[in-house]
Short mmCIF file of N, CA and C in Angstrom, two decimals:
data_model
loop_
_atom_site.label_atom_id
_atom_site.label_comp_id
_atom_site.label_asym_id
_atom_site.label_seq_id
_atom_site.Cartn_x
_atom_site.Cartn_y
_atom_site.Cartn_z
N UNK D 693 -90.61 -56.52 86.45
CA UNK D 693 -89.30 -55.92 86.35
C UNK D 693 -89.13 -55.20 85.03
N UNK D 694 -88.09 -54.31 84.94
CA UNK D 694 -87.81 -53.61 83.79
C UNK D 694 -86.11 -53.75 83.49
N UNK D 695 -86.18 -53.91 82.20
CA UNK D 695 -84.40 -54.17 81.78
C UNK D 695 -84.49 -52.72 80.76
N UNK D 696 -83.49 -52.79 80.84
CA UNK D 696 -82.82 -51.58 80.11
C UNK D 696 -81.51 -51.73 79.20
N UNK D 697 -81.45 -51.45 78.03
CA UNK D 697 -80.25 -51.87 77.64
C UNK D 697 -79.70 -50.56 76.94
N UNK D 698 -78.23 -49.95 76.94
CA UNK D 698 -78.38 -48.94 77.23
C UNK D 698 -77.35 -48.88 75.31
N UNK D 699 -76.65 -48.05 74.73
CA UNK D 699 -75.52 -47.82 73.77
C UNK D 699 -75.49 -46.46 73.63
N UNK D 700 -74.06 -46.41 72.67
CA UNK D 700 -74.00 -45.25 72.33
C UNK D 700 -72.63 -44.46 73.34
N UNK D 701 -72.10 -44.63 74.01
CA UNK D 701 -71.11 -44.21 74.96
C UNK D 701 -69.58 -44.54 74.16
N UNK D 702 -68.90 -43.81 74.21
CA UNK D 702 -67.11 -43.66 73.65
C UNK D 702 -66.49 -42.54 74.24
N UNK D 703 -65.13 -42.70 72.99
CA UNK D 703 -64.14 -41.45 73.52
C UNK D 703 -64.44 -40.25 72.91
N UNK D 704 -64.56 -39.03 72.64
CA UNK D 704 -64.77 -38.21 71.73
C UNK D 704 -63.82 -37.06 72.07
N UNK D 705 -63.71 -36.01 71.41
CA UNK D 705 -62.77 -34.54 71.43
C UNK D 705 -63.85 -33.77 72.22
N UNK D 706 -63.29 -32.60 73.11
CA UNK D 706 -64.24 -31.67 73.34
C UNK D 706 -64.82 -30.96 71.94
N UNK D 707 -66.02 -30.67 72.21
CA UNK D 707 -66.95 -29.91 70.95
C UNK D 707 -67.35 -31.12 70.36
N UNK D 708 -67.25 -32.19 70.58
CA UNK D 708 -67.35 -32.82 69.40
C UNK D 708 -69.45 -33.92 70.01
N UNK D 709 -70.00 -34.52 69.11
CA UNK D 709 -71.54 -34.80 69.81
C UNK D 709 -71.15 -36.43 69.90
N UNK D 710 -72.25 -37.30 70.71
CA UNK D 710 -72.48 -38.40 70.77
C UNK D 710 -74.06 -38.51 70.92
N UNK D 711 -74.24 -39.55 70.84
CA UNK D 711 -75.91 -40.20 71.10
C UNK D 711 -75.85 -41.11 72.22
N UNK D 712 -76.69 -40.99 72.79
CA UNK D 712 -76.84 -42.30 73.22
C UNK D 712 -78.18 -42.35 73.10
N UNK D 713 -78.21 -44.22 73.46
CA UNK D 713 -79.42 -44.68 73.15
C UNK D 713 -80.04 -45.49 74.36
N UNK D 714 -81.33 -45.57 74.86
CA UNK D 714 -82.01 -46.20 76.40
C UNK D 714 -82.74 -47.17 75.90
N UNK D 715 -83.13 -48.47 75.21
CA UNK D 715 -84.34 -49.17 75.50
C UNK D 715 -84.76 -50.11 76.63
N UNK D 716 -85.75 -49.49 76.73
CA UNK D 716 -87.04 -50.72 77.80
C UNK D 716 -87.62 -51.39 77.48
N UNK D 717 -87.58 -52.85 77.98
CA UNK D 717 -88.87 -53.61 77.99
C UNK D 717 -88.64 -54.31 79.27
N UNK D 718 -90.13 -55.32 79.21
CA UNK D 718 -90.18 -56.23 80.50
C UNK D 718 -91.68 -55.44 80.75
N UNK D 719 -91.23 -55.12 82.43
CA UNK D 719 -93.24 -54.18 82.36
C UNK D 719 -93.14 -52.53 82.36
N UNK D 720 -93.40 -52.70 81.69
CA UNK D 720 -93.35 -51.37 80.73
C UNK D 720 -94.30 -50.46 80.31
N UNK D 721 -95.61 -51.05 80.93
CA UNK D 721 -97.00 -50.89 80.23
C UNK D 721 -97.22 -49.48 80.67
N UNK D 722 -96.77 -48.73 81.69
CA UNK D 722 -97.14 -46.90 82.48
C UNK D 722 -95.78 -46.61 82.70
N UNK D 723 -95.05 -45.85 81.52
CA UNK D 723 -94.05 -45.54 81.57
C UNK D 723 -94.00 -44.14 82.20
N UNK D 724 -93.92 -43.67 83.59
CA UNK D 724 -93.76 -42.51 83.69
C UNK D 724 -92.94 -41.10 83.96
N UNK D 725 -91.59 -42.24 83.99
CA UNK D 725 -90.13 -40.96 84.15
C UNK D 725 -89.28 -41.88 83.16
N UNK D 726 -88.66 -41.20 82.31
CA UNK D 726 -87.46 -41.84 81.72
C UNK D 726 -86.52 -41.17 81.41
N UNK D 727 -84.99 -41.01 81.59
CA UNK D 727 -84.24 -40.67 81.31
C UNK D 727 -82.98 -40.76 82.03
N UNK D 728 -81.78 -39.97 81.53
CA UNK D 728 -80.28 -39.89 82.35
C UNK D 728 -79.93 -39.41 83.20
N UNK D 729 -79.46 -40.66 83.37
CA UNK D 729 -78.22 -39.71 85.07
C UNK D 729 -76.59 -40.17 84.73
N UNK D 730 -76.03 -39.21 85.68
CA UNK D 730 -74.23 -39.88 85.19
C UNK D 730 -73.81 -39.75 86.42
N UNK D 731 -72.69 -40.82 86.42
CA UNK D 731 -71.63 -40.40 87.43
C UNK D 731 -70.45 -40.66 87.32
N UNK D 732 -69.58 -39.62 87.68
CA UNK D 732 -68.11 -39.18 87.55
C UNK D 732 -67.35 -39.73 88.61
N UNK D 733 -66.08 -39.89 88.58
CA UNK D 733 -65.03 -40.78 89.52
C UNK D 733 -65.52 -39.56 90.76
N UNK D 734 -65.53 -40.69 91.82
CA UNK D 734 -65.52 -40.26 92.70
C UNK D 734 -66.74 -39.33 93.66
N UNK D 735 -67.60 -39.50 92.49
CA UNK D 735 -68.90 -38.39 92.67
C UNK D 735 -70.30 -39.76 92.71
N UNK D 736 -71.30 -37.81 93.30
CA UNK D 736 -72.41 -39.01 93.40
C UNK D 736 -73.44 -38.75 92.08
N UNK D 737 -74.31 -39.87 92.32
CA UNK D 737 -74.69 -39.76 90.69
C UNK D 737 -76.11 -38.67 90.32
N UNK D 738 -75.77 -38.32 89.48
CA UNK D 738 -76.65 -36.64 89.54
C UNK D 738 -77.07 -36.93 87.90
N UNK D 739 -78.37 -36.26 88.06
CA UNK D 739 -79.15 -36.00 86.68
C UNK D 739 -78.58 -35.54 86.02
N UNK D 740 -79.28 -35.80 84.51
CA UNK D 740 -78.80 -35.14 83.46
C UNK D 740 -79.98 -34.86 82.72
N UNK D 741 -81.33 -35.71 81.93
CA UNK D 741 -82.28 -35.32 81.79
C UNK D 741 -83.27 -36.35 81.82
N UNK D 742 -83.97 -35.74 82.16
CA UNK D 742 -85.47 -36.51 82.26
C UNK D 742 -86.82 -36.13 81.94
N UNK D 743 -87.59 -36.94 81.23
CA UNK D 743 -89.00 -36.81 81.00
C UNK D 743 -89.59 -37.46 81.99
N UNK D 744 -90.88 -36.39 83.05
CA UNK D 744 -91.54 -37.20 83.90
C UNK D 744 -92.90 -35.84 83.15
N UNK D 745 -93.72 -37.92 83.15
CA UNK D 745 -95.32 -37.34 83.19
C UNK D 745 -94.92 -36.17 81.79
N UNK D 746 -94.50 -36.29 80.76
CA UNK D 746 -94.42 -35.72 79.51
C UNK D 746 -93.15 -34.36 79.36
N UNK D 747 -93.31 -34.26 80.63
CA UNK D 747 -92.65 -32.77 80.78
C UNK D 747 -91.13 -33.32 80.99
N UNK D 748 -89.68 -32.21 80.31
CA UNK D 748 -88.71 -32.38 80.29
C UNK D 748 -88.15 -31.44 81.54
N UNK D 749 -86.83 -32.40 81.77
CA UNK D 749 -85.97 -31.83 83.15
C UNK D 749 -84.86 -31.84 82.39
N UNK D 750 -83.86 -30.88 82.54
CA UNK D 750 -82.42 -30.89 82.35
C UNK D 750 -81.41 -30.46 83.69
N UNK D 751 -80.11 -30.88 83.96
CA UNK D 751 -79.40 -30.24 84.49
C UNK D 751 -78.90 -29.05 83.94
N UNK D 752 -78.98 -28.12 84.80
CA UNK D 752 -78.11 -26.55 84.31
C UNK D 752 -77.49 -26.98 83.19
N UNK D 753 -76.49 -27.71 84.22
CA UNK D 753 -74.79 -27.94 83.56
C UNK D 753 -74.95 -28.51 82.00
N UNK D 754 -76.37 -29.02 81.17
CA UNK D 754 -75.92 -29.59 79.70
C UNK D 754 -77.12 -28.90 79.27
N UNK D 755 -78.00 -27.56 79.59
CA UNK D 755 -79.29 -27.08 78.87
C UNK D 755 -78.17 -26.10 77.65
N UNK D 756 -78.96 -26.54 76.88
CA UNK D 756 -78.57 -25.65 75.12
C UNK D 756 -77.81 -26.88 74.64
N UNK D 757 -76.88 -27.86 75.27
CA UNK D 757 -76.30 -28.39 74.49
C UNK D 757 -76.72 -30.10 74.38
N UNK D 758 -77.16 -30.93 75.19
CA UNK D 758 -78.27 -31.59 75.43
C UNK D 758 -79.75 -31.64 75.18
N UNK D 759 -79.78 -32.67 74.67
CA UNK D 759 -81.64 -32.56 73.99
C UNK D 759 -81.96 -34.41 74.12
N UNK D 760 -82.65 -34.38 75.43
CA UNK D 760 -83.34 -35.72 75.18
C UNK D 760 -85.01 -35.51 74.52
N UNK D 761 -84.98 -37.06 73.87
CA UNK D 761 -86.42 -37.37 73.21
C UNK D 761 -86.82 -38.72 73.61
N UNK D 762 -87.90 -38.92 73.08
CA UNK D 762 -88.27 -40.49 73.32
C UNK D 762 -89.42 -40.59 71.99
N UNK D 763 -88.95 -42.05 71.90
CA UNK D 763 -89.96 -42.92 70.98
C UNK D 763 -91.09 -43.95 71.96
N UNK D 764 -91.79 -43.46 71.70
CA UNK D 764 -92.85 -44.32 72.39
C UNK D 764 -93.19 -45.59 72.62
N UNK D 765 -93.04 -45.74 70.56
CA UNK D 765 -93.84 -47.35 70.08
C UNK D 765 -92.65 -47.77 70.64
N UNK D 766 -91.53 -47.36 70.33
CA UNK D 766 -89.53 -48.37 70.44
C UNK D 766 -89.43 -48.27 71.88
N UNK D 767 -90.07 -47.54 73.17
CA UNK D 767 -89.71 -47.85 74.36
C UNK D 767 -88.60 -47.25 74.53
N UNK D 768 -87.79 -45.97 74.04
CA UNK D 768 -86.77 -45.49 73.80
C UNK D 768 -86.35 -44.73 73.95
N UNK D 769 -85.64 -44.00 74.69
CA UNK D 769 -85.30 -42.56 74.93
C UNK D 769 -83.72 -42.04 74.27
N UNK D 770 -83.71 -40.90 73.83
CA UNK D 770 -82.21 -41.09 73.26
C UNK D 770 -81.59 -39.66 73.92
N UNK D 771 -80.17 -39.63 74.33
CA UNK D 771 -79.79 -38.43 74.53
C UNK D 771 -79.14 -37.99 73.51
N UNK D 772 -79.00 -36.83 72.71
CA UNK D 772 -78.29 -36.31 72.02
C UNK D 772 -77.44 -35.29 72.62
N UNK D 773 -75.88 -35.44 72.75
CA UNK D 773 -74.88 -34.89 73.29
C UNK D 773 -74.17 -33.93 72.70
N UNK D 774 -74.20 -32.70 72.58
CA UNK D 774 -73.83 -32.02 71.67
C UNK D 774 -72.47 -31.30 72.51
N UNK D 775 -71.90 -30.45 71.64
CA UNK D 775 -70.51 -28.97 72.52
C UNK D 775 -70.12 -30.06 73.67
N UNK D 776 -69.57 -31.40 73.87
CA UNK D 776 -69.24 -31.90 74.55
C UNK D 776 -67.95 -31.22 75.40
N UNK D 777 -67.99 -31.64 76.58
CA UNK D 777 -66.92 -30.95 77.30
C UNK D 777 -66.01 -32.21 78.22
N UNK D 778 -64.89 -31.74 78.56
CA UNK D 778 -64.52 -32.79 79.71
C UNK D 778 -65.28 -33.14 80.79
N UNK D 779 -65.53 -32.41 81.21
CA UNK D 779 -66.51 -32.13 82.32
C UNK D 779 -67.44 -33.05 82.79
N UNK D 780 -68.28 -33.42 81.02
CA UNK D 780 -69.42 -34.27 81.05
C UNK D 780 -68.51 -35.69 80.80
N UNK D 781 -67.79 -35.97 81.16
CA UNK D 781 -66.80 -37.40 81.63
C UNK D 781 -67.24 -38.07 82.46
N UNK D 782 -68.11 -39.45 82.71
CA UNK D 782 -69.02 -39.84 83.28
C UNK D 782 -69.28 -41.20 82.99
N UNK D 783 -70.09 -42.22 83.74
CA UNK D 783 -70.88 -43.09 83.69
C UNK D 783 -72.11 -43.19 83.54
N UNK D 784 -72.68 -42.65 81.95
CA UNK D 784 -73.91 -42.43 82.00
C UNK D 784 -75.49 -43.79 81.96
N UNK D 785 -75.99 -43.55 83.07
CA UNK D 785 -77.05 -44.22 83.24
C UNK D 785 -78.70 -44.09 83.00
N UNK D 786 -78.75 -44.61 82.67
CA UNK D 786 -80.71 -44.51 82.05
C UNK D 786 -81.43 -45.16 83.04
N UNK D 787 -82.49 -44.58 83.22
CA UNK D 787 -83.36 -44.49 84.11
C UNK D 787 -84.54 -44.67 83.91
N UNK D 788 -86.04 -45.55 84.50
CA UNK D 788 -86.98 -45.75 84.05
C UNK D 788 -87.66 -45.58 85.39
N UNK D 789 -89.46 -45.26 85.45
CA UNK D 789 -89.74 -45.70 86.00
C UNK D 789 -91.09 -46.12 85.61
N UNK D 790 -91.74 -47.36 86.14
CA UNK D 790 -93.44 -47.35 85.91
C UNK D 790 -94.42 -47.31 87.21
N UNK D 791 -95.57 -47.18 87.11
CA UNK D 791 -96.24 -47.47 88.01
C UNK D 791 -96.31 -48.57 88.95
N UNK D 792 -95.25 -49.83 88.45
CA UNK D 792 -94.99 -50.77 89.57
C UNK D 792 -93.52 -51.19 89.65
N UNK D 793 -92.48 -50.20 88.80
CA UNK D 793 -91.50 -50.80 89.31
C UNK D 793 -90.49 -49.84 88.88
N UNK D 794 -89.33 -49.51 88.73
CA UNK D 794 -88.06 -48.35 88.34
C UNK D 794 -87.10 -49.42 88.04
N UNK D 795 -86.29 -49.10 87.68
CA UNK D 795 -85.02 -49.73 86.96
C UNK D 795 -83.79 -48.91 86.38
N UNK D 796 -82.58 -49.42 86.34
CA UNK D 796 -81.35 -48.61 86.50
C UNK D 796 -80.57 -49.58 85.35
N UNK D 797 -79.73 -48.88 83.96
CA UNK D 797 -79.51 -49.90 83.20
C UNK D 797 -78.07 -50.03 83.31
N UNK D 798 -77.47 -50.37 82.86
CA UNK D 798 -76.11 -51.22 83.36
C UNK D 798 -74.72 -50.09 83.66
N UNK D 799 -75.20 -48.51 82.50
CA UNK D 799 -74.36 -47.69 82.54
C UNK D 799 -73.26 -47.58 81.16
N UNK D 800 -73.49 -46.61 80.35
CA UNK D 800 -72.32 -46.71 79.05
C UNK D 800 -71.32 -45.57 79.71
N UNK D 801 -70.26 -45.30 79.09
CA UNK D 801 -69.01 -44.97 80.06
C UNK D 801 -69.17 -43.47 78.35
N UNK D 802 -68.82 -42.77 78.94
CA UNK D 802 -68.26 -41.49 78.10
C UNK D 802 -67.11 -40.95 78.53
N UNK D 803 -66.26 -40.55 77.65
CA UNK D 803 -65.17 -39.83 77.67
C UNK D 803 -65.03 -38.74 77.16
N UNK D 804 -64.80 -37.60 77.52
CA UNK D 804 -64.45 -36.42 76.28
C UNK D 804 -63.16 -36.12 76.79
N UNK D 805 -62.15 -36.49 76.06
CA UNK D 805 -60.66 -35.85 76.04
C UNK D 805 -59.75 -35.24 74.70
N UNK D 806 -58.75 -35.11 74.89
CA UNK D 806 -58.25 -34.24 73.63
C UNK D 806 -56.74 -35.00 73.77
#
């Protein structure tokens, strides 16, 4: 199995950035997709970015202002949230997967209001 523990989620102003933060452990040993997804009241839950097999994915909706990375040795992926909008108002979730198992972490809550 894989746990995930996720931080980094609040209220913020539009324009204004957040972080968040993903760690994994448990089995962990062929890490080969990691990253975010969100979901909004009422909606279904849709990407935001991901590293699979090294290479980066973004949704349209956060390229230029979104930049995920990962730490390797820390098991870690971080989103950096930049030009925040209402829009991106969400339940954001981190995402793993390995060669024997995927995992979904509990979800940090974001807000952008004014």
């Amino acid at each position: 199995q894989v746990q995930l523990v996720e931080s980094g989620g609040g209220l913020v102003q539009p324009g204004e950035s957040l972080r968040l933060s993903c760690a994994a452990s448990g089995s962990i040993a062929s890490i080969n997709a990691m990253g975010w997804y969100r979901q909004a009241p009422g909606k279904q839950r849709d990407l935001v970015a991901i590293i699979i097999d090294g290479n980066m994915h973004y949704a349209d909706s956060v390229l230029g202002r979104f930049t995920l990375s990962r730490d390797n040795a820390k098991n870690t992926v971080y989103l950096q949230m930049n030009s925040l909008k209402p829009e991106d108002t969400a339940v954001y979730y981190c995402y793993v997967r390995t060669s024997l198992a995927s995992g979904w972490g509990q979800g940090t809550q974001v807000t952008v209001s004014s």
